[in-house]
């Protein structure tokens, strides 16, 4: 199955394992909760989906790579103590707390979360001294003399032996205690994730035409050559930062992430070409509706590879605007919830609006800190919470500056400031909608009703933020082209043809 299907399978298992009876006990006892074992090639997102699941379920996450552990660090160190048996005192061995189990208790104490996920990666690469203990741990959730706390669910992962020489085979007894999930790379699934994260447009347009370069692992005479989803993701982040700091993105950088010389070279050539198109085509002017006729004419005469790069530039620029609107919506939703709490405090007879706002700020800052520590809040949600906290802090500063800290008058000042933020959102949405309409107008003028318009519609549909924006605010040209272009049938035909294109320069 692909990584998205694996995520849903694991998430469903977690919900089942977290289910309690009428007495508050877990319906499936801890020793009967089969650990999940994800097995699949490296770099396809196994760790990433665990962070997403923890965030979506609002539980803690403790992660360890088992290749870093010896018997002593996993089980704890032995020490001598005395116990009485049959009226006689004997010296016996006991074990200190396992580092892994101890980390769970630390997180519970620091965050207050009682439920969570213990994620053990590369579990089929444990050291020889630790391997005999793993069967007991997988069945009874016990390391040494210490059990995984109730409410904490075990998820494990590993690579097939063809990807890792350190892999040891599990026997049938071990397999019979695991929920095995086999995962394969899937570009279309990754593309949805990449759009939502904002992976660089050069990566997205390159892979749209060369899906076969998305994931590759092979043995060569000079060693392994590989390209993974993680490699593309990490390269994208570095490209964005290099561009932001006016640093050169070249093949020497690219091959550090795409560890296949041919793919690294091809992408380096494409990236230079992509930058040329970015310089030649004035994308911001296209979105503002002020592009010159010469730009339209050039696009009309361009080859398919240039057109695809231009579409990628257009798509990236317009969806960045639409994403900003959607993220601001999320922030204002968070702020609105806090202002409702503030209003209820005032309605309950407490006139001290400033103090209530400061208490709200403290609570949200603590909530953010707990979410970061427990990995129960996604990076995107963390950014939105930080923006919410900053906005509330601006309201607080405004009250202090105006010397109005109590009563309905103080709350009205806050409400008016919030209405200003809402007005800014509406203006941003209107500007984003206009940019989207202008992008469609340009595509119509440059490509008529050609394949490029359909591809633009297709990507808008796949992208989370553009689909959400259109769902909220509408776009007449999107609905028009979606209806007219026999969407499903032509989409498959065009994407197949693009996939077969030769990008050699």
mmCIF file of C-alpha atoms in Angstrom, residues 145-416:
data_model
loop_
_atom_site.group_PDB
_atom_site.id
_atom_site.type_symbol
_atom_site.label_atom_id
_atom_site.label_comp_id
_atom_site.label_asym_id
_atom_site.label_seq_id
_atom_site.Cartn_x
_atom_site.Cartn_y
_atom_site.Cartn_z
ATOM 1 C CA UNK A 145 11.531 -4.966 34.513
ATOM 2 C CA UNK A 146 9.660 -1.916 33.254
ATOM 3 C CA UNK A 147 6.479 -1.899 31.187
ATOM 4 C CA UNK A 148 5.365 0.690 28.634
ATOM 5 C CA UNK A 149 2.729 2.772 30.482
ATOM 6 C CA UNK A 150 -0.913 1.962 29.792
ATOM 7 C CA UNK A 151 -2.256 4.220 27.067
ATOM 8 C CA UNK A 152 0.999 4.176 25.097
ATOM 9 C CA UNK A 153 0.852 2.251 21.841
ATOM 10 C CA UNK A 154 3.830 0.674 20.125
ATOM 11 C CA UNK A 155 4.507 1.345 16.438
ATOM 12 C CA UNK A 156 7.663 0.037 14.776
ATOM 13 C CA UNK A 157 9.279 0.378 11.370
ATOM 14 C CA UNK A 158 12.087 -1.078 9.337
ATOM 15 C CA UNK A 159 13.577 -1.521 5.875
ATOM 16 C CA UNK A 160 13.518 -4.700 3.790
ATOM 17 C CA UNK A 161 16.862 -6.561 3.719
ATOM 18 C CA UNK A 162 17.674 -5.431 0.155
ATOM 19 C CA UNK A 163 18.044 -1.863 1.466
ATOM 20 C CA UNK A 164 19.962 -2.542 4.669
ATOM 21 C CA UNK A 165 22.668 -5.135 5.297
ATOM 22 C CA UNK A 166 22.051 -4.987 9.055
ATOM 23 C CA UNK A 167 18.481 -6.307 8.782
ATOM 24 C CA UNK A 168 17.829 -9.549 10.669
ATOM 25 C CA UNK A 169 14.952 -11.808 9.760
ATOM 26 C CA UNK A 170 12.066 -12.156 12.190
ATOM 27 C CA UNK A 171 10.817 -15.668 12.854
ATOM 28 C CA UNK A 172 7.170 -16.703 12.561
ATOM 29 C CA UNK A 173 6.653 -16.346 16.327
ATOM 30 C CA UNK A 174 7.650 -12.671 16.104
ATOM 31 C CA UNK A 175 5.678 -11.948 12.916
ATOM 32 C CA UNK A 176 2.615 -13.475 14.565
ATOM 33 C CA UNK A 177 2.700 -10.713 17.174
ATOM 34 C CA UNK A 178 2.844 -7.802 14.719
ATOM 35 C CA UNK A 179 0.418 -5.908 12.498
ATOM 36 C CA UNK A 180 2.538 -5.869 9.344
ATOM 37 C CA UNK A 181 2.058 -3.058 6.818
ATOM 38 C CA UNK A 182 4.096 -3.158 3.599
ATOM 39 C CA UNK A 183 4.605 0.274 2.023
ATOM 40 C CA UNK A 184 5.681 1.206 -1.504
ATOM 41 C CA UNK A 185 6.660 4.624 -2.927
ATOM 42 C CA UNK A 186 3.808 6.439 -4.679
ATOM 43 C CA UNK A 187 4.465 9.731 -6.482
ATOM 44 C CA UNK A 188 0.808 10.816 -6.699
ATOM 45 C CA UNK A 189 0.379 10.466 -2.930
ATOM 46 C CA UNK A 190 3.623 12.335 -2.285
ATOM 47 C CA UNK A 191 2.566 15.097 -4.680
ATOM 48 C CA UNK A 192 -0.451 15.961 -2.514
ATOM 49 C CA UNK A 193 1.803 16.150 0.536
ATOM 50 C CA UNK A 194 4.372 18.197 -1.400
ATOM 51 C CA UNK A 195 1.803 20.732 -2.577
ATOM 52 C CA UNK A 196 0.501 21.150 0.950
ATOM 53 C CA UNK A 197 4.012 21.641 2.309
ATOM 54 C CA UNK A 198 5.032 23.997 -0.486
ATOM 55 C CA UNK A 199 7.797 21.985 -2.168
ATOM 56 C CA UNK A 200 9.756 24.121 -4.636
ATOM 57 C CA UNK A 201 8.137 24.567 -8.055
ATOM 58 C CA UNK A 202 11.256 23.351 -9.894
ATOM 59 C CA UNK A 203 11.023 19.994 -8.095
ATOM 60 C CA UNK A 204 7.300 19.672 -8.769
ATOM 61 C CA UNK A 205 7.513 20.487 -12.482
ATOM 62 C CA UNK A 206 10.562 18.264 -12.997
ATOM 63 C CA UNK A 207 8.876 15.273 -11.362
ATOM 64 C CA UNK A 208 5.616 15.912 -13.218
ATOM 65 C CA UNK A 209 7.493 15.032 -16.393
ATOM 66 C CA UNK A 210 9.879 12.458 -14.920
ATOM 67 C CA UNK A 211 7.974 10.402 -12.399
ATOM 68 C CA UNK A 212 10.452 7.571 -12.826
ATOM 69 C CA UNK A 213 13.063 9.772 -11.117
ATOM 70 C CA UNK A 214 10.919 10.214 -8.005
ATOM 71 C CA UNK A 215 12.208 7.117 -6.237
ATOM 72 C CA UNK A 216 15.124 4.915 -7.202
ATOM 73 C CA UNK A 217 17.462 2.581 -5.346
ATOM 74 C CA UNK A 218 19.934 0.418 -7.254
ATOM 75 C CA UNK A 219 23.292 -1.252 -6.801
ATOM 76 C CA UNK A 220 26.074 -0.070 -9.064
ATOM 77 C CA UNK A 221 29.728 -1.012 -9.444
ATOM 78 C CA UNK A 222 30.703 2.096 -7.478
ATOM 79 C CA UNK A 223 28.134 1.574 -4.741
ATOM 80 C CA UNK A 224 24.439 2.276 -4.181
ATOM 81 C CA UNK A 225 22.696 4.956 -6.180
ATOM 82 C CA UNK A 226 19.466 6.241 -4.767
ATOM 83 C CA UNK A 227 16.909 9.018 -4.831
ATOM 84 C CA UNK A 228 14.114 9.091 -2.251
ATOM 85 C CA UNK A 229 11.061 11.170 -1.396
ATOM 86 C CA UNK A 230 12.995 12.467 1.620
ATOM 87 C CA UNK A 231 15.825 13.533 -0.685
ATOM 88 C CA UNK A 232 13.502 15.600 -2.897
ATOM 89 C CA UNK A 233 11.828 17.147 0.146
ATOM 90 C CA UNK A 234 15.122 18.091 1.812
ATOM 91 C CA UNK A 235 16.553 19.401 -1.475
ATOM 92 C CA UNK A 236 13.495 21.606 -1.923
ATOM 93 C CA UNK A 237 13.985 23.183 1.502
ATOM 94 C CA UNK A 238 17.637 23.852 0.738
ATOM 95 C CA UNK A 239 16.827 25.386 -2.669
ATOM 96 C CA UNK A 240 14.346 27.761 -1.006
ATOM 97 C CA UNK A 241 16.941 28.824 1.573
ATOM 98 C CA UNK A 242 19.724 29.159 -1.007
ATOM 99 C CA UNK A 243 17.515 31.369 -3.169
ATOM 100 C CA UNK A 244 16.495 33.433 -0.146
ATOM 101 C CA UNK A 245 20.167 34.033 0.667
ATOM 102 C CA UNK A 246 21.247 34.546 -2.980
ATOM 103 C CA UNK A 247 23.421 31.414 -2.919
ATOM 104 C CA UNK A 248 24.144 29.351 -6.019
ATOM 105 C CA UNK A 249 22.137 26.157 -6.489
ATOM 106 C CA UNK A 250 24.298 23.857 -8.606
ATOM 107 C CA UNK A 251 24.959 20.201 -9.310
ATOM 108 C CA UNK A 252 27.441 19.979 -6.420
ATOM 109 C CA UNK A 253 24.636 20.839 -4.007
ATOM 110 C CA UNK A 254 21.975 18.760 -5.753
ATOM 111 C CA UNK A 255 24.005 15.526 -5.781
ATOM 112 C CA UNK A 256 24.249 15.733 -1.973
ATOM 113 C CA UNK A 257 20.498 15.050 -1.862
ATOM 114 C CA UNK A 258 19.864 13.138 -5.101
ATOM 115 C CA UNK A 259 22.514 10.476 -4.794
ATOM 116 C CA UNK A 260 22.253 9.258 -8.345
ATOM 117 C CA UNK A 261 24.661 11.114 -10.683
ATOM 118 C CA UNK A 262 22.404 10.950 -13.743
ATOM 119 C CA UNK A 263 19.282 12.258 -11.954
ATOM 120 C CA UNK A 264 21.288 14.932 -10.133
ATOM 121 C CA UNK A 265 22.774 16.141 -13.413
ATOM 122 C CA UNK A 266 19.414 16.134 -15.206
ATOM 123 C CA UNK A 267 17.770 18.097 -12.414
ATOM 124 C CA UNK A 268 20.670 20.598 -12.288
ATOM 125 C CA UNK A 269 20.240 21.252 -16.033
ATOM 126 C CA UNK A 270 16.496 21.562 -15.596
ATOM 127 C CA UNK A 271 16.843 23.911 -12.610
ATOM 128 C CA UNK A 272 18.985 26.304 -14.675
ATOM 129 C CA UNK A 273 16.404 26.210 -17.449
ATOM 130 C CA UNK A 274 13.613 26.734 -14.931
ATOM 131 C CA UNK A 275 15.407 29.819 -13.614
ATOM 132 C CA UNK A 276 15.739 31.175 -17.132
ATOM 133 C CA UNK A 277 11.978 30.858 -17.607
ATOM 134 C CA UNK A 278 11.432 32.466 -14.208
ATOM 135 C CA UNK A 279 13.526 35.427 -15.347
ATOM 136 C CA UNK A 280 12.006 35.683 -18.813
ATOM 137 C CA UNK A 281 8.346 35.323 -17.873
ATOM 138 C CA UNK A 282 7.041 38.031 -15.590
ATOM 139 C CA UNK A 283 4.779 35.810 -13.498
ATOM 140 C CA UNK A 284 3.758 38.470 -10.988
ATOM 141 C CA UNK A 285 2.667 40.693 -13.870
ATOM 142 C CA UNK A 286 0.656 37.799 -15.293
ATOM 143 C CA UNK A 287 -1.147 37.407 -11.973
ATOM 144 C CA UNK A 288 -1.717 41.170 -11.763
ATOM 145 C CA UNK A 289 -3.188 41.114 -15.273
ATOM 146 C CA UNK A 290 -0.521 43.400 -16.735
ATOM 147 C CA UNK A 291 1.579 40.920 -18.741
ATOM 148 C CA UNK A 292 2.732 42.252 -22.105
ATOM 149 C CA UNK A 293 1.544 40.824 -25.400
ATOM 150 C CA UNK A 294 5.098 39.641 -26.105
ATOM 151 C CA UNK A 295 4.948 37.338 -23.057
ATOM 152 C CA UNK A 296 1.642 35.865 -24.238
ATOM 153 C CA UNK A 297 3.098 35.385 -27.723
ATOM 154 C CA UNK A 298 6.226 33.677 -26.400
ATOM 155 C CA UNK A 299 4.148 31.255 -24.327
ATOM 156 C CA UNK A 300 1.983 30.509 -27.348
ATOM 157 C CA UNK A 301 5.054 29.609 -29.431
ATOM 158 C CA UNK A 302 6.911 27.732 -26.666
ATOM 159 C CA UNK A 303 7.599 24.018 -26.709
ATOM 160 C CA UNK A 304 5.877 21.654 -24.311
ATOM 161 C CA UNK A 305 8.784 21.575 -21.834
ATOM 162 C CA UNK A 306 8.844 25.375 -21.585
ATOM 163 C CA UNK A 307 5.070 25.494 -21.245
ATOM 164 C CA UNK A 308 5.165 23.014 -18.381
ATOM 165 C CA UNK A 309 7.807 25.035 -16.571
ATOM 166 C CA UNK A 310 5.752 28.193 -17.064
ATOM 167 C CA UNK A 311 2.662 26.429 -15.723
ATOM 168 C CA UNK A 312 4.680 25.371 -12.695
ATOM 169 C CA UNK A 313 5.798 28.950 -12.099
ATOM 170 C CA UNK A 314 2.242 30.242 -12.484
ATOM 171 C CA UNK A 315 0.813 27.548 -10.266
ATOM 172 C CA UNK A 316 3.415 28.085 -7.554
ATOM 173 C CA UNK A 317 2.910 31.860 -7.516
ATOM 174 C CA UNK A 318 -0.885 31.773 -7.453
ATOM 175 C CA UNK A 319 -1.177 28.961 -4.890
ATOM 176 C CA UNK A 320 1.264 30.815 -2.608
ATOM 177 C CA UNK A 321 -1.283 33.635 -2.492
ATOM 178 C CA UNK A 322 -4.183 31.244 -1.960
ATOM 179 C CA UNK A 323 -2.277 29.393 0.757
ATOM 180 C CA UNK A 324 -1.655 32.676 2.593
ATOM 181 C CA UNK A 325 -5.402 33.349 2.612
ATOM 182 C CA UNK A 326 -6.202 29.866 3.959
ATOM 183 C CA UNK A 327 -3.565 30.105 6.687
ATOM 184 C CA UNK A 328 -4.880 33.523 7.744
ATOM 185 C CA UNK A 329 -8.365 32.006 7.938
ATOM 186 C CA UNK A 330 -7.017 29.376 10.328
ATOM 187 C CA UNK A 331 -5.312 32.002 12.498
ATOM 188 C CA UNK A 332 -8.429 34.169 12.696
ATOM 189 C CA UNK A 333 -10.473 31.112 13.670
ATOM 190 C CA UNK A 334 -8.079 30.553 16.578
ATOM 191 C CA UNK A 335 -8.195 34.212 17.610
ATOM 192 C CA UNK A 336 -11.996 34.300 17.376
ATOM 193 C CA UNK A 337 -12.230 31.347 19.766
ATOM 194 C CA UNK A 338 -10.083 33.207 22.305
ATOM 195 C CA UNK A 339 -12.109 36.407 21.959
ATOM 196 C CA UNK A 340 -15.289 34.462 22.644
ATOM 197 C CA UNK A 341 -13.701 33.266 25.882
ATOM 198 C CA UNK A 342 -12.781 36.856 26.649
ATOM 199 C CA UNK A 343 -16.350 37.966 26.021
ATOM 200 C CA UNK A 344 -17.701 35.289 28.344
ATOM 201 C CA UNK A 345 -15.374 36.513 31.109
ATOM 202 C CA UNK A 346 -16.773 40.008 30.673
ATOM 203 C CA UNK A 347 -20.353 38.724 30.622
ATOM 204 C CA UNK A 348 -19.697 36.855 33.894
ATOM 205 C CA UNK A 349 -19.086 40.184 35.609
ATOM 206 C CA UNK A 350 -15.298 40.385 35.467
ATOM 207 C CA UNK A 351 -14.433 43.783 33.941
ATOM 208 C CA UNK A 352 -10.638 43.230 33.796
ATOM 209 C CA UNK A 353 -10.276 42.619 30.062
ATOM 210 C CA UNK A 354 -6.505 43.171 30.026
ATOM 211 C CA UNK A 355 -5.848 40.646 32.796
ATOM 212 C CA UNK A 356 -8.133 38.109 31.109
ATOM 213 C CA UNK A 357 -6.294 38.646 27.817
ATOM 214 C CA UNK A 358 -2.922 38.188 29.504
ATOM 215 C CA UNK A 359 -4.151 34.974 31.139
ATOM 216 C CA UNK A 360 -5.320 33.780 27.727
ATOM 217 C CA UNK A 361 -1.893 34.549 26.254
ATOM 218 C CA UNK A 362 -0.126 32.599 28.991
ATOM 219 C CA UNK A 363 -2.431 29.623 28.503
ATOM 220 C CA UNK A 364 -1.872 29.542 24.739
ATOM 221 C CA UNK A 365 1.906 29.888 25.097
ATOM 222 C CA UNK A 366 1.922 26.936 27.505
ATOM 223 C CA UNK A 367 -0.291 24.927 25.167
ATOM 224 C CA UNK A 368 2.102 25.607 22.288
ATOM 225 C CA UNK A 369 5.114 24.585 24.380
ATOM 226 C CA UNK A 370 3.427 21.326 25.387
ATOM 227 C CA UNK A 371 2.457 20.601 21.772
ATOM 228 C CA UNK A 372 6.007 21.184 20.580
ATOM 229 C CA UNK A 373 7.475 18.960 23.289
ATOM 230 C CA UNK A 374 4.979 16.156 22.761
ATOM 231 C CA UNK A 375 4.941 16.415 18.927
ATOM 232 C CA UNK A 376 1.158 16.548 19.259
ATOM 233 C CA UNK A 377 0.918 19.790 17.260
ATOM 234 C CA UNK A 378 2.069 19.793 13.631
ATOM 235 C CA UNK A 379 4.678 22.340 12.436
ATOM 236 C CA UNK A 380 1.990 24.080 10.380
ATOM 237 C CA UNK A 381 -0.353 24.290 13.383
ATOM 238 C CA UNK A 382 2.552 25.579 15.494
ATOM 239 C CA UNK A 383 3.120 28.441 13.042
ATOM 240 C CA UNK A 384 -0.567 29.305 13.133
ATOM 241 C CA UNK A 385 -0.593 29.239 16.928
ATOM 242 C CA UNK A 386 2.426 31.559 17.000
ATOM 243 C CA UNK A 387 0.612 33.985 14.697
ATOM 244 C CA UNK A 388 -2.468 33.785 16.922
ATOM 245 C CA UNK A 389 -0.362 34.504 20.025
ATOM 246 C CA UNK A 390 1.324 37.435 18.292
ATOM 247 C CA UNK A 391 -2.071 38.894 17.321
ATOM 248 C CA UNK A 392 -3.390 38.555 20.873
ATOM 249 C CA UNK A 393 -0.214 40.200 22.144
ATOM 250 C CA UNK A 394 -0.786 43.079 19.722
ATOM 251 C CA UNK A 395 -4.294 43.484 21.171
ATOM 252 C CA UNK A 396 -2.797 43.526 24.668
ATOM 253 C CA UNK A 397 -0.271 46.222 23.679
ATOM 254 C CA UNK A 398 -3.058 48.255 22.086
ATOM 255 C CA UNK A 399 -5.109 48.242 25.297
ATOM 256 C CA UNK A 400 -2.103 49.351 27.329
ATOM 257 C CA UNK A 401 -1.258 52.100 24.845
ATOM 258 C CA UNK A 402 -4.827 53.425 24.920
ATOM 259 C CA UNK A 403 -5.032 53.185 28.693
ATOM 260 C CA UNK A 404 -8.299 51.269 28.357
ATOM 261 C CA UNK A 405 -7.991 47.967 30.190
ATOM 262 C CA UNK A 406 -11.393 47.278 31.715
ATOM 263 C CA UNK A 407 -15.067 46.963 30.836
ATOM 264 C CA UNK A 408 -17.046 46.849 27.577
ATOM 265 C CA UNK A 409 -15.028 49.745 26.137
ATOM 266 C CA UNK A 410 -11.804 47.743 26.355
ATOM 267 C CA UNK A 411 -13.415 44.706 24.759
ATOM 268 C CA UNK A 412 -14.840 46.890 21.974
ATOM 269 C CA UNK A 413 -11.321 48.108 21.172
ATOM 270 C CA UNK A 414 -10.173 44.495 20.823
ATOM 271 C CA UNK A 415 -13.203 43.610 18.716
ATOM 272 C CA UNK A 416 -12.600 46.529 16.356
#
